[in-house]
Coordinates of N, CA, C and O in Angstrom, one line a residue:
M1 N 25.2 3.9 53.4 CA 25.8 5.1 52.9 C 26.9 4.8 51.9 O 27.6 3.8 52.1
A2 N 27.0 5.6 50.9 CA 28.1 5.4 49.9 C 29.4 5.9 50.5 O 29.4 6.6 51.5
S3 N 30.5 5.5 49.9 CA 31.8 6.0 50.4 C 31.8 7.5 50.4 O 31.2 8.1 49.5
G4 N 32.5 8.1 51.3 CA 32.6 9.5 51.4 C 31.5 10.1 52.3 O 31.4 11.3 52.4
G5 N 30.6 9.3 52.9 CA 29.6 9.7 53.8 C 28.3 10.2 53.2 O 27.4 10.5 53.9
A6 N 28.3 10.3 51.9 CA 27.0 10.8 51.2 C 26.2 9.6 51.0 O 26.6 8.5 50.6
P7 N 24.9 9.7 51.2 CA 24.0 8.6 50.9 C 24.0 8.3 49.4 O 24.1 9.2 48.6
G8 N 23.8 7.0 49.1 CA 23.7 6.6 47.7 C 22.3 6.8 47.2 O 21.4 7.3 47.9
P9 N 22.1 6.5 45.9 CA 20.7 6.7 45.4 C 19.7 5.8 46.1 O 20.1 4.7 46.5
A10 N 18.5 6.3 46.2 CA 17.5 5.6 46.8 C 17.1 4.4 45.9 O 17.0 4.6 44.7
P11 N 16.7 3.3 46.5 CA 16.2 2.2 45.6 C 14.9 2.6 45.1 O 14.1 3.4 45.7
P12 N 14.5 2.0 43.9 CA 13.2 2.4 43.3 C 12.1 1.9 44.3 O 12.1 0.8 44.8
G13 N 11.2 2.8 44.5 CA 10.1 2.5 45.4 C 8.9 2.1 44.5 O 8.9 2.1 43.3
P14 N 7.7 1.9 45.2 CA 6.6 1.5 44.4 C 6.0 2.5 43.5 O 5.4 2.2 42.5
S15 N 6.3 3.8 43.8 CA 5.9 4.9 42.9 C 6.9 5.3 41.8 O 6.6 6.1 41.0
S16 N 8.1 4.7 41.9 CA 9.1 5.0 41.0 C 8.9 4.2 39.7 O 8.6 3.0 39.7
P17 N 9.0 4.9 38.5 CA 8.8 4.1 37.3 C 10.0 3.2 37.1 O 11.1 3.5 37.4
R18 N 9.7 2.0 36.5 CA 10.7 1.1 36.2 C 11.4 1.5 35.0 O 10.8 2.1 34.1
A19 N 12.7 1.3 34.9 CA 13.5 1.7 33.8 C 13.0 1.0 32.5 O 13.1 1.6 31.4
D20 N 12.5 -0.2 32.6 CA 12.0 -0.9 31.4 C 10.5 -0.7 31.1 O 10.0 -1.2 30.1
A21 N 9.8 0.1 31.9 CA 8.4 0.4 31.7 C 8.2 1.4 30.6 O 9.0 2.4 30.6
P22 N 7.3 1.2 29.7 CA 7.1 2.2 28.7 C 6.5 3.5 29.3 O 5.8 3.5 30.3
A23 N 6.8 4.6 28.7 CA 6.3 5.9 29.1 C 4.8 5.9 28.9 O 4.3 5.4 27.9
P24 N 4.1 6.6 29.8 CA 2.6 6.6 29.6 C 2.3 7.5 28.4 O 3.1 8.4 28.0
P25 N 1.2 7.1 27.7 CA 0.9 7.9 26.5 C 0.5 9.3 26.8 O -0.1 9.6 27.8
S26 N 0.7 10.2 25.8 CA 0.2 11.5 25.9 C -1.3 11.5 25.7 O -1.8 10.5 25.1
P27 N -2.1 12.5 26.0 CA -3.5 12.5 25.7 C -3.8 12.3 24.2 O -4.7 11.5 23.9
S28 N -3.0 12.9 23.4 CA -3.3 12.7 21.9 C -3.0 11.3 21.5 O -3.8 10.7 20.7
S29 N -1.9 10.7 21.9 CA -1.6 9.3 21.5 C -2.6 8.4 22.1 O -3.0 7.4 21.5
F30 N -3.1 8.7 23.4 CA -4.1 7.8 24.0 C -5.4 7.9 23.2 O -6.1 6.9 23.0
C31 N -5.8 9.1 22.7 CA -7.0 9.2 21.9 C -6.9 8.4 20.6 O -7.8 7.7 20.2
R32 N -5.7 8.3 20.0 CA -5.5 7.5 18.8 C -5.6 6.0 19.2 O -6.2 5.2 18.4
L33 N -5.1 5.6 20.3 CA -5.1 4.3 20.8 C -6.6 3.9 21.0 O -7.1 2.8 20.6
A34 N -7.4 4.8 21.6 CA -8.8 4.5 21.9 C -9.6 4.4 20.6 O -10.5 3.6 20.4
A35 N -9.3 5.2 19.6 CA -10.0 5.2 18.3 C -9.7 3.9 17.6 O -10.6 3.3 17.0
R36 N -8.4 3.4 17.6 CA -8.1 2.2 16.9 C -8.8 1.0 17.7 O -9.3 0.1 17.0
G37 N -8.7 1.0 19.0 CA -9.4 0.0 19.8 C -8.9 -1.4 19.7 O -9.5 -2.3 20.1
S38 N -7.7 -1.6 19.0 CA -7.2 -2.9 18.8 C -6.4 -3.5 19.9 O -6.1 -4.7 19.8
D39 N -6.0 -2.7 20.9 CA -5.1 -3.2 21.9 C -5.8 -2.9 23.3 O -5.3 -2.0 24.0
L40 N -6.8 -3.6 23.6 CA -7.5 -3.4 24.9 C -6.6 -3.5 26.1 O -6.7 -2.7 27.0
P41 N -5.6 -4.5 26.2 CA -4.7 -4.5 27.3 C -3.9 -3.3 27.5 O -3.7 -2.8 28.6
A42 N -3.4 -2.7 26.4 CA -2.6 -1.4 26.4 C -3.5 -0.3 26.9 O -3.1 0.6 27.7
I43 N -4.8 -0.2 26.5 CA -5.7 0.8 26.9 C -6.0 0.7 28.4 O -5.9 1.7 29.1
A44 N -6.2 -0.5 28.8 CA -6.5 -0.8 30.2 C -5.3 -0.4 31.1 O -5.4 0.2 32.2
A45 N -4.1 -0.8 30.6 CA -2.9 -0.5 31.4 C -2.6 1.0 31.5 O -2.2 1.5 32.5
A46 N -2.9 1.7 30.4 CA -2.7 3.2 30.4 C -3.6 3.8 31.3 O -3.3 4.7 32.1
L47 N -4.9 3.4 31.4 CA -5.9 3.9 32.3 C -5.5 3.6 33.7 O -5.7 4.4 34.6
A48 N -5.0 2.4 34.0 CA -4.6 2.0 35.3 C -3.5 2.9 35.8 O -3.5 3.3 37.0
S49 N -2.5 3.2 34.9 CA -1.4 4.0 35.4 C -1.7 5.5 35.4 O -1.1 6.2 36.2
N50 N -2.7 5.9 34.6 CA -3.0 7.3 34.6 C -4.5 7.5 34.3 O -4.9 7.7 33.1
P51 N -5.4 7.3 35.3 CA -6.9 7.4 35.0 C -7.3 8.7 34.4 O -8.3 8.8 33.8
A52 N -6.5 9.8 34.6 CA -6.9 11.1 34.0 C -7.0 11.0 32.5 O -7.6 11.9 31.9
L53 N -6.3 10.1 31.9 CA -6.3 10.0 30.4 C -7.8 9.8 29.9 O -8.1 10.2 28.8
A54 N -8.6 9.2 30.7 CA -10.0 8.9 30.3 C -10.7 10.2 30.0 O -11.7 10.2 29.2
S55 N -10.3 11.3 30.6 CA -11.0 12.6 30.5 C -10.1 13.7 30.0 O -10.3 14.9 30.1
S56 N -9.0 13.3 29.3 CA -8.1 14.3 28.8 C -8.2 14.4 27.2 O -8.1 13.4 26.5
P57 N -8.5 15.6 26.8 CA -8.7 15.8 25.3 C -7.3 15.7 24.6 O -6.3 16.0 25.2
D58 N -7.4 15.5 23.3 CA -6.2 15.5 22.4 C -6.0 17.0 22.1 O -6.6 17.9 22.5
A59 N -5.0 17.2 21.2 CA -4.6 18.5 20.8 C -5.7 19.3 20.1 O -5.7 20.5 20.1
Q60 N -6.6 18.6 19.5 CA -7.7 19.3 18.8 C -9.0 19.5 19.7 O -10.0 20.0 19.3
G61 N -8.9 19.0 21.0 CA -10.0 19.2 21.9 C -11.0 18.0 21.9 O -12.1 18.1 22.5
F62 N -10.7 16.9 21.2 CA -11.6 15.8 21.2 C -11.2 14.8 22.3 O -10.0 14.6 22.6
Y63 N -12.2 14.1 22.9 CA -11.9 13.2 24.1 C -11.8 11.8 23.6 O -12.4 11.4 22.6
P64 N -11.1 10.9 24.4 CA -11.0 9.5 24.0 C -12.4 8.9 23.8 O -12.6 8.0 22.9
L65 N -13.3 9.2 24.7 CA -14.7 8.6 24.6 C -15.3 9.0 23.2 O -16.0 8.2 22.6
Q66 N -15.1 10.2 22.8 CA -15.7 10.6 21.5 C -15.0 9.8 20.3 O -15.7 9.3 19.4
W67 N -13.7 9.6 20.4 CA -13.0 8.9 19.3 C -13.5 7.4 19.4 O -13.8 6.8 18.3
A68 N -13.6 6.8 20.5 CA -14.0 5.4 20.6 C -15.4 5.2 20.1 O -15.7 4.3 19.4
A69 N -16.3 6.1 20.5 CA -17.7 6.0 20.1 C -17.8 6.3 18.6 O -18.5 5.5 17.9
L70 N -17.1 7.2 18.0 CA -17.1 7.5 16.6 C -16.7 6.3 15.8 O -17.3 6.0 14.7
H71 N -15.7 5.6 16.3 CA -15.2 4.4 15.6 C -15.8 3.1 16.0 O -15.3 2.0 15.7
D72 N -16.9 3.2 16.8 CA -17.7 2.0 17.2 C -16.9 1.0 18.0 O -16.9 -0.2 17.7
R73 N -16.1 1.5 18.9 CA -15.3 0.7 19.8 C -15.9 0.5 21.1 O -15.6 1.1 22.1
A74 N -17.0 -0.4 21.2 CA -17.8 -0.6 22.4 C -17.0 -1.0 23.6 O -17.2 -0.5 24.7
A75 N -16.0 -1.9 23.4 CA -15.2 -2.3 24.5 C -14.4 -1.2 25.1 O -14.2 -1.1 26.3
V76 N -13.9 -0.4 24.2 CA -13.1 0.8 24.7 C -14.0 1.8 25.4 O -13.6 2.3 26.4
V77 N -15.2 2.0 24.8 CA -16.2 2.9 25.5 C -16.4 2.4 26.9 O -16.4 3.2 27.9
T78 N -16.6 1.1 27.1 CA -16.9 0.6 28.4 C -15.7 0.8 29.3 O -15.9 1.3 30.5
L79 N -14.5 0.6 28.9 CA -13.3 0.8 29.7 C -13.2 2.3 30.1 O -12.9 2.6 31.3
L80 N -13.4 3.2 29.2 CA -13.3 4.6 29.4 C -14.4 5.1 30.5 O -14.1 5.8 31.4
L81 N -15.6 4.6 30.3 CA -16.7 4.9 31.3 C -16.3 4.4 32.6 O -16.5 5.1 33.7
Q82 N -15.8 3.2 32.7 CA -15.4 2.6 34.0 C -14.3 3.4 34.7 O -14.2 3.5 35.9
A83 N -13.5 4.0 33.8 CA -12.3 4.8 34.3 C -12.8 6.2 34.7 O -11.9 7.0 35.1
G84 N -14.0 6.6 34.4 CA -14.5 7.9 34.8 C -14.6 8.9 33.7 O -14.8 10.1 33.9
A85 N -14.6 8.5 32.4 CA -14.8 9.4 31.3 C -16.2 10.0 31.4 O -17.1 9.3 31.7
L86 N -16.3 11.2 31.1 CA -17.6 11.9 31.1 C -18.2 12.0 29.8 O -17.7 12.6 28.8
P87 N -19.4 11.4 29.6 CA -20.1 11.4 28.3 C -20.5 12.8 27.9 O -20.7 13.1 26.8
S88 N -20.6 13.7 28.9 CA -21.0 15.1 28.6 C -19.8 16.0 28.3 O -20.1 17.2 28.0
A89 N -18.6 15.5 28.3 CA -17.5 16.3 27.9 C -17.6 16.7 26.4 O -17.8 15.9 25.5
A90 N -17.5 18.0 26.1 CA -17.7 18.5 24.8 C -16.4 19.0 24.2 O -15.5 19.6 24.8
N91 N -16.3 18.8 22.9 CA -15.1 19.3 22.1 C -15.4 20.7 21.8 O -16.4 21.3 22.1
P92 N -14.4 21.4 21.1 CA -14.6 22.8 20.8 C -15.9 23.2 20.0 O -16.4 24.3 20.1
A93 N -16.4 22.2 19.3 CA -17.6 22.5 18.5 C -18.9 22.2 19.3 O -20.0 22.3 18.8
G94 N -18.7 21.8 20.6 CA -19.8 21.5 21.4 C -20.4 20.1 21.3 O -21.4 19.8 21.9
Q95 N -19.7 19.2 20.6 CA -20.1 17.9 20.4 C -19.7 17.0 21.6 O -18.6 17.2 22.1
T96 N -20.6 16.1 22.0 CA -20.3 15.1 23.0 C -20.3 13.7 22.5 O -20.7 13.5 21.3
A97 N -19.9 12.8 23.2 CA -19.9 11.4 22.8 C -21.3 10.9 22.7 O -21.7 10.0 22.0

């Protein structure tokens, strides 16, 4: 207990973000990361911290799998599929990966 009888702040637990940890990417920035495909460790880390990114569209309604496939990023496509990305997810024009 802290002085005055009030409990002090709780120590960071396993689910608490570390102060020095980067913020998880937004769906739009994750789609750009997938399209570039140049930083596989960052893509894998983002998916590990937030698997929903694999199936989250960007602001225009395009999915990371669509961007990775469009830009011929086979390794990124594999990571996304392993994380649960749906090949049948369609953008507003009805296009799929």
